[in-house]
Coordinates of C-alpha atoms in Angstrom, one line a residue:
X1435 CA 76.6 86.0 -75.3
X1436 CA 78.7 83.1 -74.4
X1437 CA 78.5 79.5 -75.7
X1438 CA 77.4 78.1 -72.9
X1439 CA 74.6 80.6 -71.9
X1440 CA 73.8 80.3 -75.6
X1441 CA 73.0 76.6 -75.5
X1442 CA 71.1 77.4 -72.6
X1443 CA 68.6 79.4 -74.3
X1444 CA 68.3 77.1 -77.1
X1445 CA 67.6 74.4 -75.2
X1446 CA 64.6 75.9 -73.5
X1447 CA 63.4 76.8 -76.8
X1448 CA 63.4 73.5 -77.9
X1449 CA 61.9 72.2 -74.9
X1450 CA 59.1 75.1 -75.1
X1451 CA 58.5 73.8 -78.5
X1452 CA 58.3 69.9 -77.6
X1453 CA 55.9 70.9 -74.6
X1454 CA 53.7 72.7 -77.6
X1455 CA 53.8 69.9 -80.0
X1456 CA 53.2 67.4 -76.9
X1457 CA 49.9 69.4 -75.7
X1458 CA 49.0 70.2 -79.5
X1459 CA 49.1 66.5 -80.5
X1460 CA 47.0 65.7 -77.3
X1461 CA 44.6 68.2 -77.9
X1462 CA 44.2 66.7 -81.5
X1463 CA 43.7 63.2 -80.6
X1464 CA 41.2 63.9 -77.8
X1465 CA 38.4 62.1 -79.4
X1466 CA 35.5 64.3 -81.3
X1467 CA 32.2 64.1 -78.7
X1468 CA 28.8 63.1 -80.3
X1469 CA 27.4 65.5 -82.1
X1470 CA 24.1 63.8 -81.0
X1471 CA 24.2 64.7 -77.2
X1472 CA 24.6 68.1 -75.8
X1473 CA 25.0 68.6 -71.7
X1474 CA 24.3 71.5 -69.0
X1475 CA 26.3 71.0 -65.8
X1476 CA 24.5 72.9 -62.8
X1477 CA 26.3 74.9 -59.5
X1478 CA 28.2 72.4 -57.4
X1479 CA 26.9 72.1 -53.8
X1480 CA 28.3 70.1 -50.5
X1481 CA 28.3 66.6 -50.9
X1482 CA 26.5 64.2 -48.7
X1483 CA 28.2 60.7 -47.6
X1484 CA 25.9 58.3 -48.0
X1485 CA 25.6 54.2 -48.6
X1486 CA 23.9 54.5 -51.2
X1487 CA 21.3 57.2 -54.1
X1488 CA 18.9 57.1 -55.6
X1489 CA 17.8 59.8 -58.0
X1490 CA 13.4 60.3 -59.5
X1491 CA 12.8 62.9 -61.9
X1492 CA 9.4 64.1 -62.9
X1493 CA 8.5 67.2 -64.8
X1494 CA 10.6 70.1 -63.8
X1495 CA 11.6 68.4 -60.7
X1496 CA 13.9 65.9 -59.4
X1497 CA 14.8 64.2 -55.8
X1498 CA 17.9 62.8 -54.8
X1499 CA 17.7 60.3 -51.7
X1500 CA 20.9 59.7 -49.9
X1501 CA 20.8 56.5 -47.5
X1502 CA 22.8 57.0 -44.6
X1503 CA 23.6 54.5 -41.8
X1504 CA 20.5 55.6 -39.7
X1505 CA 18.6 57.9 -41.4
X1506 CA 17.9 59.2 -45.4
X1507 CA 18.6 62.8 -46.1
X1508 CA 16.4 63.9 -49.4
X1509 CA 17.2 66.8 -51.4
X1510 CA 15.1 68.5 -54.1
X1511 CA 16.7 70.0 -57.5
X1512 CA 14.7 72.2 -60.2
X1513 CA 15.8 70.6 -63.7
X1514 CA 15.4 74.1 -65.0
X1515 CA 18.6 75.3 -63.8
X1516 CA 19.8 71.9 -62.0
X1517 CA 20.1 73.7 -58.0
X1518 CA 19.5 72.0 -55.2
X1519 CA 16.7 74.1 -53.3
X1520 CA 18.4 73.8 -49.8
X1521 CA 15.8 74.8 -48.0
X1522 CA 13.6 71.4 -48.4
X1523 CA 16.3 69.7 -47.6
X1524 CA 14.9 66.9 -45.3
X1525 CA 16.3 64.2 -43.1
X1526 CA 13.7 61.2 -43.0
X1527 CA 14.5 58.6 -39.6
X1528 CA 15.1 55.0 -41.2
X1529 CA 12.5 53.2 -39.4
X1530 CA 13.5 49.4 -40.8
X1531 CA 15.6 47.7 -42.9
X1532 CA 16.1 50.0 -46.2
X1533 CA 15.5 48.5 -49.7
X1534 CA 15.1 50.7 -52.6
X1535 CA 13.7 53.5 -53.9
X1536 CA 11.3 53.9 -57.2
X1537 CA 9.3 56.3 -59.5
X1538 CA 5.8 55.2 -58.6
X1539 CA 3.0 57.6 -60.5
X1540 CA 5.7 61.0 -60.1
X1541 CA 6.7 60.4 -56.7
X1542 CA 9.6 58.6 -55.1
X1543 CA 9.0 55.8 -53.0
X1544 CA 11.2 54.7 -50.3
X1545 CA 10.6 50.7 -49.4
X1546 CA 12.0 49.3 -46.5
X1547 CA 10.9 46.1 -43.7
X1548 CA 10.3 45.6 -40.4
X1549 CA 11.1 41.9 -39.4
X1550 CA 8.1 40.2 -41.5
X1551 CA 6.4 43.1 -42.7
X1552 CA 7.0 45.5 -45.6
X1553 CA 6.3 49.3 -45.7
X1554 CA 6.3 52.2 -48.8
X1555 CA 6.6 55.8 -48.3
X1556 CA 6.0 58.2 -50.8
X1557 CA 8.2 61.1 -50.9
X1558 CA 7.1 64.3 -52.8
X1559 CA 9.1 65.7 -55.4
X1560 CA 8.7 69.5 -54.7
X1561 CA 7.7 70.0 -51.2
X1562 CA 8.9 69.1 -48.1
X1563 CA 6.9 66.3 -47.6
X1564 CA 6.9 62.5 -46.6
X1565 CA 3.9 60.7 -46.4
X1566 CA 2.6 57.9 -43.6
X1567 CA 4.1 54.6 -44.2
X1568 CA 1.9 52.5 -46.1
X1569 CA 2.2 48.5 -45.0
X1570 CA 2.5 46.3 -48.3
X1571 CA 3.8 43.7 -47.3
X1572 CA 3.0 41.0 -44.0
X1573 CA 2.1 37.5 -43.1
X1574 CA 1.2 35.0 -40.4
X1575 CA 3.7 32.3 -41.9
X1576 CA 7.8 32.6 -41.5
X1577 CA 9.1 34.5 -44.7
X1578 CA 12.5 33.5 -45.7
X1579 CA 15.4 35.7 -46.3
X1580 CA 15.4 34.7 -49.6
X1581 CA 13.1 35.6 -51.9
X1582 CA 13.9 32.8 -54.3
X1583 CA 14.2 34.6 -57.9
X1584 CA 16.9 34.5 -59.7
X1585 CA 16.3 37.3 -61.5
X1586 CA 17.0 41.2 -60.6
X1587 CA 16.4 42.3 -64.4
X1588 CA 15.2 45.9 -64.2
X1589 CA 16.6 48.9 -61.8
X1590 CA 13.1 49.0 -59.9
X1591 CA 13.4 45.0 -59.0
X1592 CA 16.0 46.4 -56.6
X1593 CA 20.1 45.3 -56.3
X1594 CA 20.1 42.2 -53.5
X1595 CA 16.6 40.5 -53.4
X1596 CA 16.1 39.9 -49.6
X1597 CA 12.6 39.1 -47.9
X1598 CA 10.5 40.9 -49.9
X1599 CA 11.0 42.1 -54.0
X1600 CA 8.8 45.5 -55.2
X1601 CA 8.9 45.9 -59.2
X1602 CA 6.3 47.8 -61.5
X1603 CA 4.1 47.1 -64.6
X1604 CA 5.2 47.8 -67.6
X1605 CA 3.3 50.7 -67.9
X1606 CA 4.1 52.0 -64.3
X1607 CA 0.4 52.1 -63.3
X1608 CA 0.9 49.1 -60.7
X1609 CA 3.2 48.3 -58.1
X1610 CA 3.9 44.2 -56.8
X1611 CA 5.2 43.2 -53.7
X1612 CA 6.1 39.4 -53.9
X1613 CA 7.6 37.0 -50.8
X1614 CA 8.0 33.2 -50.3
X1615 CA 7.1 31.7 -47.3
X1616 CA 9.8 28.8 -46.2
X1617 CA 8.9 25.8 -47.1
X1618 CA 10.7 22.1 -47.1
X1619 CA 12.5 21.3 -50.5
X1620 CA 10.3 18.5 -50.9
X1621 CA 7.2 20.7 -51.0
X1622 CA 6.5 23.4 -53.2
X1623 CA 7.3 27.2 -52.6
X1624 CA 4.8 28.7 -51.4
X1625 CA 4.5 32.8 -52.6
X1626 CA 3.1 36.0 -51.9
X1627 CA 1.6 38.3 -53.9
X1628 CA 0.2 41.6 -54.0
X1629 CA -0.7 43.9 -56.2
X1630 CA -1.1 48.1 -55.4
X1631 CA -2.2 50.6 -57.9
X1632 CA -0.2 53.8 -58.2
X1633 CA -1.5 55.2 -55.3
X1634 CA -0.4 52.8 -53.0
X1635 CA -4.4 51.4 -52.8
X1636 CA -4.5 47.4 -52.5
X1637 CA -6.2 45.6 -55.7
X1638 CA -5.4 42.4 -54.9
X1639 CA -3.4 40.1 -52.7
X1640 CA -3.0 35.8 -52.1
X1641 CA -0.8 33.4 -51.3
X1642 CA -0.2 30.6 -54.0
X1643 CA 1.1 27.2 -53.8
X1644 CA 3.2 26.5 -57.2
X1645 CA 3.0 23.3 -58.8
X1646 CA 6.3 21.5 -58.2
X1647 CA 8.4 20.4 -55.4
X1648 CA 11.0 23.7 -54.9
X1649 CA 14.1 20.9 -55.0
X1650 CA 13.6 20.5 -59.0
X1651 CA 12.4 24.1 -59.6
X1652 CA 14.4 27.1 -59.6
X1653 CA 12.4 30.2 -60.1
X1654 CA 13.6 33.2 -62.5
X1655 CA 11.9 35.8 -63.9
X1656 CA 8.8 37.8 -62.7
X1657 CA 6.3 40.5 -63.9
X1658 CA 3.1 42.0 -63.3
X1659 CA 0.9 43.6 -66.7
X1660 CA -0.8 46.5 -66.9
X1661 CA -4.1 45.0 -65.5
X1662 CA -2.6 43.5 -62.5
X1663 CA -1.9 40.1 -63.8
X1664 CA 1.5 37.8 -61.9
X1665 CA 3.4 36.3 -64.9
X1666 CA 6.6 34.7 -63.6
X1667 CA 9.3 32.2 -65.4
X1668 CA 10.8 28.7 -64.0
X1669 CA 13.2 26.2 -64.7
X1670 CA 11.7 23.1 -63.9
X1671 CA 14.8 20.2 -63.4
X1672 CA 14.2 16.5 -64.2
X1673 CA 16.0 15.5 -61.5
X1674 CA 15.9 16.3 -57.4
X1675 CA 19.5 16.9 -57.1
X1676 CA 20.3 19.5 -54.1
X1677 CA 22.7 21.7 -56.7
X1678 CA 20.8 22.6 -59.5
X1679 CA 23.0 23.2 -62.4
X1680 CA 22.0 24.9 -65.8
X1681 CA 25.2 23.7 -67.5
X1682 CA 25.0 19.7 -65.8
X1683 CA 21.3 18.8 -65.6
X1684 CA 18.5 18.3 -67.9
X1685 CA 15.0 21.1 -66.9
X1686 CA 12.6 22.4 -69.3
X1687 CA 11.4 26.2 -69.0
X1688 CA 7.6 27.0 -68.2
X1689 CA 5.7 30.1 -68.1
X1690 CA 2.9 31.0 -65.0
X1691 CA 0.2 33.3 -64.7
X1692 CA -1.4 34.0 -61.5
X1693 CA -4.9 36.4 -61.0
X1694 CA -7.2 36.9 -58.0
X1695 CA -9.8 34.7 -59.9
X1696 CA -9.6 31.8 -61.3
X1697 CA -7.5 30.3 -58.5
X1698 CA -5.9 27.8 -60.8
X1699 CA -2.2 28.4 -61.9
X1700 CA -2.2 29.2 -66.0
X1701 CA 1.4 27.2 -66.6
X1702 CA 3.1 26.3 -70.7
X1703 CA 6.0 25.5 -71.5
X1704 CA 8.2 27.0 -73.8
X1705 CA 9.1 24.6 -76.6
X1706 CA 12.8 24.7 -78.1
X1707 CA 13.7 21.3 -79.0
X1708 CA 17.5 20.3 -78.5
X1709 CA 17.8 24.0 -76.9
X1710 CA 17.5 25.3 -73.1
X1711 CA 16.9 28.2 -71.9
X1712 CA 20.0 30.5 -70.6
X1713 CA 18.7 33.7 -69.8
X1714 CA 15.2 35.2 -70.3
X1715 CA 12.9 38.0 -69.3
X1716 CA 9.4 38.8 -69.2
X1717 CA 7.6 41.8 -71.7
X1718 CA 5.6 43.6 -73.1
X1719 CA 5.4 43.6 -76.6
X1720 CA 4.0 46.9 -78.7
X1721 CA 0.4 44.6 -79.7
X1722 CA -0.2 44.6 -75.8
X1723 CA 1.3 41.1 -75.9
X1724 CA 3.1 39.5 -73.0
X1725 CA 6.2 38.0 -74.1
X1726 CA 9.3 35.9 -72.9
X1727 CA 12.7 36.6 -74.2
X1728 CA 16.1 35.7 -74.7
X1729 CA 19.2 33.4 -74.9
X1730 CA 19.2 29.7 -75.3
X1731 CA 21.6 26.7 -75.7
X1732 CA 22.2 23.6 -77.5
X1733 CA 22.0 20.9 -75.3
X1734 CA 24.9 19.1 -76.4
X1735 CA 26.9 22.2 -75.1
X1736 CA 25.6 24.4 -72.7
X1737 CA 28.3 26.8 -72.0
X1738 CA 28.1 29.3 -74.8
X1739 CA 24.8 30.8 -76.3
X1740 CA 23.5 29.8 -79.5
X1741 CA 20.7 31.5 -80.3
X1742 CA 18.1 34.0 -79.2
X1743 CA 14.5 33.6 -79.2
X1744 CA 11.1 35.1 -78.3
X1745 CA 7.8 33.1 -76.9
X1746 CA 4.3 35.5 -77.4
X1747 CA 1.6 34.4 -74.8
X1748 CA -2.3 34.5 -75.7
X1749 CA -4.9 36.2 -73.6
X1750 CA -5.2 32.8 -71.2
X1751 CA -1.2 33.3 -70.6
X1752 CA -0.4 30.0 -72.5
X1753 CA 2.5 30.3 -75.3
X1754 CA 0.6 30.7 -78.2
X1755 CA 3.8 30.8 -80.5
X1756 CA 7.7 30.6 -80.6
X1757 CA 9.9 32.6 -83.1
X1758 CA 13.8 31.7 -82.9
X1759 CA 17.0 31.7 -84.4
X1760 CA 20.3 30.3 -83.9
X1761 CA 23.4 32.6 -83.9
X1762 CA 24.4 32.4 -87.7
X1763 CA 27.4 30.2 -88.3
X1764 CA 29.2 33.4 -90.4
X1765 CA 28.9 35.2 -87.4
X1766 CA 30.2 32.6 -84.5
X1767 CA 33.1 31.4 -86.9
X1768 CA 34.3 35.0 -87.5
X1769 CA 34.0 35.7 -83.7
X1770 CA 36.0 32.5 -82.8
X1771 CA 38.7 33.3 -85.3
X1772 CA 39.0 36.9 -84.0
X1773 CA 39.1 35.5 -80.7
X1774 CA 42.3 32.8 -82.1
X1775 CA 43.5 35.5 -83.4
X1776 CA 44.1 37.5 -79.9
X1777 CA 45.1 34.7 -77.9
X1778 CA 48.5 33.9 -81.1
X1779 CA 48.9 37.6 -80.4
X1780 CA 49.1 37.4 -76.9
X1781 CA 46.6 40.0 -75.9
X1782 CA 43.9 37.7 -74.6
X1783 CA 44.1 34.6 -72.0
X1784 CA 43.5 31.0 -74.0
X1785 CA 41.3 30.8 -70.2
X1786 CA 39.5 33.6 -70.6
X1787 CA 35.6 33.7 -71.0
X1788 CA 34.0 32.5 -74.1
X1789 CA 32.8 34.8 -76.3
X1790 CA 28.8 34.0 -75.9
X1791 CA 29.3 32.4 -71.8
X1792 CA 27.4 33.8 -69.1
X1793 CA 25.7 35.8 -71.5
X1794 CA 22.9 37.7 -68.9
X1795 CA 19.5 39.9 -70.8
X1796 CA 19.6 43.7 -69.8
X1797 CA 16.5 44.7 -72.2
X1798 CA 14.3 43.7 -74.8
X1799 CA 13.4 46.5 -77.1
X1800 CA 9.9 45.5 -79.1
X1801 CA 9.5 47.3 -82.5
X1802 CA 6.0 48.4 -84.0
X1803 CA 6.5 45.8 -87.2
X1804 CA 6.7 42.6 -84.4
X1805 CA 10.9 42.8 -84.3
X1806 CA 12.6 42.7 -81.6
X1807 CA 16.3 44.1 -80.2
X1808 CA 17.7 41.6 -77.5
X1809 CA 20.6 43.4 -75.6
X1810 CA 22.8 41.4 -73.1
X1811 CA 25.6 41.0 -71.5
X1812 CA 28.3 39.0 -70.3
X1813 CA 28.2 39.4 -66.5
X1814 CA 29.3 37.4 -63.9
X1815 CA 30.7 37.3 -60.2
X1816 CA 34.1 34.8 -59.2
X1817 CA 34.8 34.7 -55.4
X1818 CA 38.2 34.6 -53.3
X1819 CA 38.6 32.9 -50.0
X1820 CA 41.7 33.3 -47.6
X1821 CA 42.6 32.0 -44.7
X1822 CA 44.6 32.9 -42.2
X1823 CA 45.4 31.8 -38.4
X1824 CA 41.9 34.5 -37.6
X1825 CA 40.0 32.6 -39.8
X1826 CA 38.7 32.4 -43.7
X1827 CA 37.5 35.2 -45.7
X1828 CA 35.7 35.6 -48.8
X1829 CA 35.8 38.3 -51.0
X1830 CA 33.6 38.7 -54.5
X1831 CA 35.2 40.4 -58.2
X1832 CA 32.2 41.5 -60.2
X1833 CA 32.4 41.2 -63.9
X1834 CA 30.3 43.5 -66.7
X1835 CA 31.9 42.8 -69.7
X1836 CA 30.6 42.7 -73.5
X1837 CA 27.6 43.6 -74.7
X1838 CA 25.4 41.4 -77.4
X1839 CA 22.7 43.2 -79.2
X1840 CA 20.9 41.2 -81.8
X1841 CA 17.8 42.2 -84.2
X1842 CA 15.1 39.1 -84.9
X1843 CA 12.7 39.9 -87.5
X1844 CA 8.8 38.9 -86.5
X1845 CA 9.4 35.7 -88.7
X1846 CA 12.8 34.8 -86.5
X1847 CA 15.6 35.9 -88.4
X1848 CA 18.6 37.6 -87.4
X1849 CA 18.8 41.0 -89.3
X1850 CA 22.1 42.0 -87.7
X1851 CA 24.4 40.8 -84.6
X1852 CA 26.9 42.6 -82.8
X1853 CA 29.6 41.7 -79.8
X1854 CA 30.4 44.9 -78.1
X1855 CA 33.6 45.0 -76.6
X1856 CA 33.5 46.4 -73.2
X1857 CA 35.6 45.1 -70.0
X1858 CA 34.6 46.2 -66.5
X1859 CA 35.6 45.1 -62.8
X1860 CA 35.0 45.9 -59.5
X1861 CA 35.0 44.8 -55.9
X1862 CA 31.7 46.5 -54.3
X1863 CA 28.6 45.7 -56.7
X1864 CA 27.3 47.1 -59.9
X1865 CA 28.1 50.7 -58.8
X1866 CA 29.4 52.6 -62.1
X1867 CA 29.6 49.1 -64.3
X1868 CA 27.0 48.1 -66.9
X1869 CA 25.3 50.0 -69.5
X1870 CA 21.8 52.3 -69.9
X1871 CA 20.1 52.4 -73.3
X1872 CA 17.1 53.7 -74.5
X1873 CA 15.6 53.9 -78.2
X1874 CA 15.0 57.5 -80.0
X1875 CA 14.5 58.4 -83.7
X1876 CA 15.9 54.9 -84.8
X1877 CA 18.8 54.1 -83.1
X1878 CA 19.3 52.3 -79.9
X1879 CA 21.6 54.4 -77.3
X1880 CA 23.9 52.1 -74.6
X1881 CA 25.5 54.3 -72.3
X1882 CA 28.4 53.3 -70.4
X1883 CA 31.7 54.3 -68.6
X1884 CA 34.6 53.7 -70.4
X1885 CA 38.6 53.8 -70.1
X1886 CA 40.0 56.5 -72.8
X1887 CA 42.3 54.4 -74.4
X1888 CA 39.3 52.0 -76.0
X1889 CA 37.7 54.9 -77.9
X1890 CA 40.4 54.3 -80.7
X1891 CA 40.5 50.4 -80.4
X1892 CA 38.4 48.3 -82.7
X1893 CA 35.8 46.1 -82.4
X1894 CA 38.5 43.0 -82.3
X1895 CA 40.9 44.1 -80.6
X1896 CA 40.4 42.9 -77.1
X1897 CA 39.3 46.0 -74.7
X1898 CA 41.4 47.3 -72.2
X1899 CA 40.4 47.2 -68.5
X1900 CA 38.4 49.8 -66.8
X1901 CA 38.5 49.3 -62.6
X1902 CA 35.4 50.8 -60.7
X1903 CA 36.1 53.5 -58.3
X1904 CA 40.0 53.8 -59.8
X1905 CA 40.6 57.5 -60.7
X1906 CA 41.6 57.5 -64.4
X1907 CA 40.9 59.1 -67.2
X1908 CA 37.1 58.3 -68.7
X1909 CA 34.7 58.6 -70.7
X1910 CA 30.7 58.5 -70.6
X1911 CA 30.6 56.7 -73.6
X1912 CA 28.0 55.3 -76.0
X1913 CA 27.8 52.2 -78.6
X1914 CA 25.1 53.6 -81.1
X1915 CA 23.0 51.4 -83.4
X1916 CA 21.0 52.4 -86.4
X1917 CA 18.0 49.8 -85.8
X1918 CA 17.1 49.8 -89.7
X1919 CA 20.4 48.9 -90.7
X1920 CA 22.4 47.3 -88.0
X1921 CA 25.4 49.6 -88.4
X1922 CA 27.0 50.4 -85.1
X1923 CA 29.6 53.3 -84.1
X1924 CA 31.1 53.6 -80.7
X1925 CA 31.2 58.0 -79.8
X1926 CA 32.5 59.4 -76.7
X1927 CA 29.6 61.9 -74.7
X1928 CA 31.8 63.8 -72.1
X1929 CA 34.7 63.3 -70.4
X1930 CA 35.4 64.4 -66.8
X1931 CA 37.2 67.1 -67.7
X1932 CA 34.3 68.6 -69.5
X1933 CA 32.3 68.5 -66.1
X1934 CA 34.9 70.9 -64.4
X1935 CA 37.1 68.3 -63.7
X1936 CA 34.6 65.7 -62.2
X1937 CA 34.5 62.2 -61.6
X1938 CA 33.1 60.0 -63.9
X1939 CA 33.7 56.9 -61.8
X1940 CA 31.3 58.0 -59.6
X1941 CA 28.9 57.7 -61.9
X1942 CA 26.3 55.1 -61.4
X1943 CA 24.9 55.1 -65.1
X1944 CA 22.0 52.5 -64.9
X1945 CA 20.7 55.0 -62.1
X1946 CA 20.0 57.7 -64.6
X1947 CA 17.0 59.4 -63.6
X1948 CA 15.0 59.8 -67.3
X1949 CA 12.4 61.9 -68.5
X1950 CA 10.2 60.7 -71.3
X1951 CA 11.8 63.2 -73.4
X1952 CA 14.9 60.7 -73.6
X1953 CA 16.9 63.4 -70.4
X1954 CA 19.7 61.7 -68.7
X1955 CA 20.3 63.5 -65.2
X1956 CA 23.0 61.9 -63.2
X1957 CA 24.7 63.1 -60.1
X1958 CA 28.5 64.0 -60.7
X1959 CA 31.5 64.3 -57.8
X1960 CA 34.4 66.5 -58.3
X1961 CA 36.6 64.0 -55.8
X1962 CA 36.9 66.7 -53.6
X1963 CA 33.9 67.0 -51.6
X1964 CA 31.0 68.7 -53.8
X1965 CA 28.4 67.2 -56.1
X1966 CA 26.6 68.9 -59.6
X1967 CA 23.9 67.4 -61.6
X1968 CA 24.7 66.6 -65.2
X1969 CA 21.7 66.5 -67.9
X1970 CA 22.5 64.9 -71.1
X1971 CA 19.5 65.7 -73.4
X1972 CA 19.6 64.4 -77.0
X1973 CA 19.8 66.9 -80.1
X1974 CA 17.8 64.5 -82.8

């Protein structure tokens, strides 16, 4: 053989070789997946263009609803083998302005308005049927565009509050429908509210004047309990100034409940001395007590939590008693240091959020022994505006970035406290950001989408970047707490690859239809132009 052919040969050997080696070394860092999870993929069938889904599971069957620009197509799936039964298929006309969609008593329930007016159909699970529009939702007096909450905590308070807001009780067995009427800013709001049970029936309905002028008030959080009660949360500011700024002014944070009968408003306020309230949510805690949760400040510096607490109202719906507990000083120092430490290094901006800023509640996990899991996030939306020689334009970045999950004890101490790296972006809404967690055997579950190269990073080291909708290589991922003991691990749950190559960005995780078994179904796209279901079922 000549020298030259010779070298040939032994040059593709060693390149043979480096390919092995390469693929080999790949294949043995591709992170171990949770031994906790297991997952069934189902056939792949056409996909359907669509604004926006919405997925409802109930027993052995599931319904995806697919809004398109003029009407909804809805397709039924057994869970049993995860197929689409295409023969009820069905295209529903959209007759209004589409809202949302919700799991109301095992059905799915399409909400959408007509000018002033408000209408729920129910859509059945396994046949092909949808019901008569039901009207929930009307009045005389001009309803504003804006609904005037704050708060969208909760999947089934809908994305964009508009006219009208539909959210359940805690224990699903009642739906309300909730509007303002427009009012001057020197009078105060004026609301609607009504209250359905499951079957769409009307139990109650009136319109309520609240107590304060709707200049110095800013209205937040809202709830109906399992007996039809309106429970909602308020800032109340000391001054009438047009903006009404958390971080600049002074406001105090009160709690109403509003019933059919008595007519009078039930309002408390929530005591924190040298503290306000940053973010806060209303629950239900395992006594069957009604409870308000959350983030607050110190007053002297508004900008970064300091504490979490948790306000328990009696019967009447006044506080009855405040637990509380300020971040511990061990904990903030070592998080600011950490947080030094990245910006000497160079792999964090000195300008870049603070570690407990904009801190928003996702849940509020209540324990049998009167403990309590508060799990944020730091979320928050910058906007853009051009301008050009057509005009200005403004365009919105949507940030869902670290997670805080703290335990306080029923006497207000911290058991454990844990920032959760996690740093995700995008341009068009919530889409596949965020996080879903549920509770089972002990440890709290927080499901996200995550890029590959964070599954080896720490917990200091600063996270890199995922984009929504950017086709890279992910993870469904999961931070896993042991509630007991505080400990935390971070495990990956599938990758696209193991989903025959499907996209994980495409995942929209907080829309998870769940059984009560603890079932995650999502809907998965292979990029090209089919869809499967995915159930993640845990092992424990």
């Amino acid at each position: 053989m000549h020298l030259k052919n010779r070298k040939t040969v032994m040059n593709i050997k060693c390149l043979v070789f480096f390919l092995i080696l390469i693929n080999g070394y790949a294949y043995a860092q591709k992170p171990v997946l949770s031994e906790d999870f297991s997952f069934k993929i189902g056939e792949k069938y056409k996909r359907i263009k669509s604004l926006n889904s919405y997925y409802v599971a109930s027993g052995e069957h599931m319904v995806a609803i697919k809004k398109g620009r003029r009407n909804m197509t809805v397709q039924r799936f057994t869970l049993k083998d995860l197929k689409e039964d295409v023969k009820k298929r069905q295209i529903i006309e959209d007759k209004g302005d589409f809202q949302t969609v919700m799991n109301l008593n095992g059905k799915a329930v399409v909400f959408y308005t007509v000018k002033d007016k408000a209408f729920a159909q129910r859509i059945s699970l396994t046949g092909i049927i949808a019901e008569k529009p039901v009207l929930v939702g009307s009045d005389k007096d001009n309803i504003t565009n804006d609904v005037g909450f704050k708060s969208t905590h909760g999947f089934d308070a809908g994305g964009r509050i508009n006219k009208f807001v539909f959210k359940k009780s805690f224990d699903g067995s009642k739906l309300l429908v909730l509007f303002r009427v427009k009012t001057a800013s020197d009078k105060a709001d004026k609301i609607g509210i009504s209250v359905y049970d499951a079957n769409l029936k009307l139990l109650w309905s009136r319109k309520v004047r609240l107590p304060y002028a709707s200049k110095k008030v800013e209205n937040e959080d809202f709830a109906i309990d399992n007996e039809g009660s309106f429970y909602m949360t308020a800032s109340i500011f000391n001054s009438g100034d047009e903006e009404k700024s958390k971080l600049e002014s002074t406001y105090r944070t009160e709690v109403f409940k509003i019933k059919e009968n008595p007519k009078d408003i039930i309002k408390s306020k929530i005591e924190l001395p040298g503290k306000s309230i940053m973010d806060a949510v209303i629950g239900l805690d395992k006594q069957g007590k009604v409870r308000v949760s959350g983030f607050y400040v110190n007053n002297d510096n508004k900008i970064e939590a300091s504490g979490l607490f948790s306000a328990s109202l009696n019967d009447e719906g006044v506080v009855s008693s405040v637990v509380k507990s300020d971040i511990p000083t061990r904990i903030a120092q070592e998080y600011a240091l950490k947080r030094e430490e990245r910006i000497n290094e160079g792999t964090q901006d000195e300008k870049d959020k603070k570690d407990f800023e904009s801190l928003k509640v996702n849940d509020v996990v209540y324990n049998e022994d009167g403990s309590l899991v508060v799990l944020g996030e730091q979320r928050y939306v910058e906007s853009f505006t051009t301008s050009s020689s057509s005009g200005s334009r403004t365009t919105y970045k949507y940030f869902y970035r670290d997670v805080i999950a703290s335990k306080l004890t029923s006497e207000g101490v911290v058991k454990w406290f844990h920032r959760l790296p996690k740093y995700q972006t995008g341009a068009k809404g919530k889409r596949s950001m965020s996080y879903l967690n549920f509770k089972n055997s002990g440890k709290h579950y927080l499901f996200y989408i995550e890029d590959f190269t964070n599954l080896k990073r720490s917990f200091d080291e600063y996270p890199t970047r995922y984009f929504d909708g950017k086709k890279e290589f992910l993870y469904l991922t999961s931070y896993t707490i042991d509630d007991a003991t505080g400990q935390v691990i971070k495990e990956p749950i599938l990758t696209g690859s193991d989903i025959r190559n499907s996209r994980l960005d495409n995942l929209e995780v907080y829309k998870a239809a769940t059984l009560p078994n603890q079932d995650m179904i999502f809907e998965a796209f292979d990029g090209k132009k089919n869809n499967l279901l995915l159930k993640v079922s845990s092992t424990k």
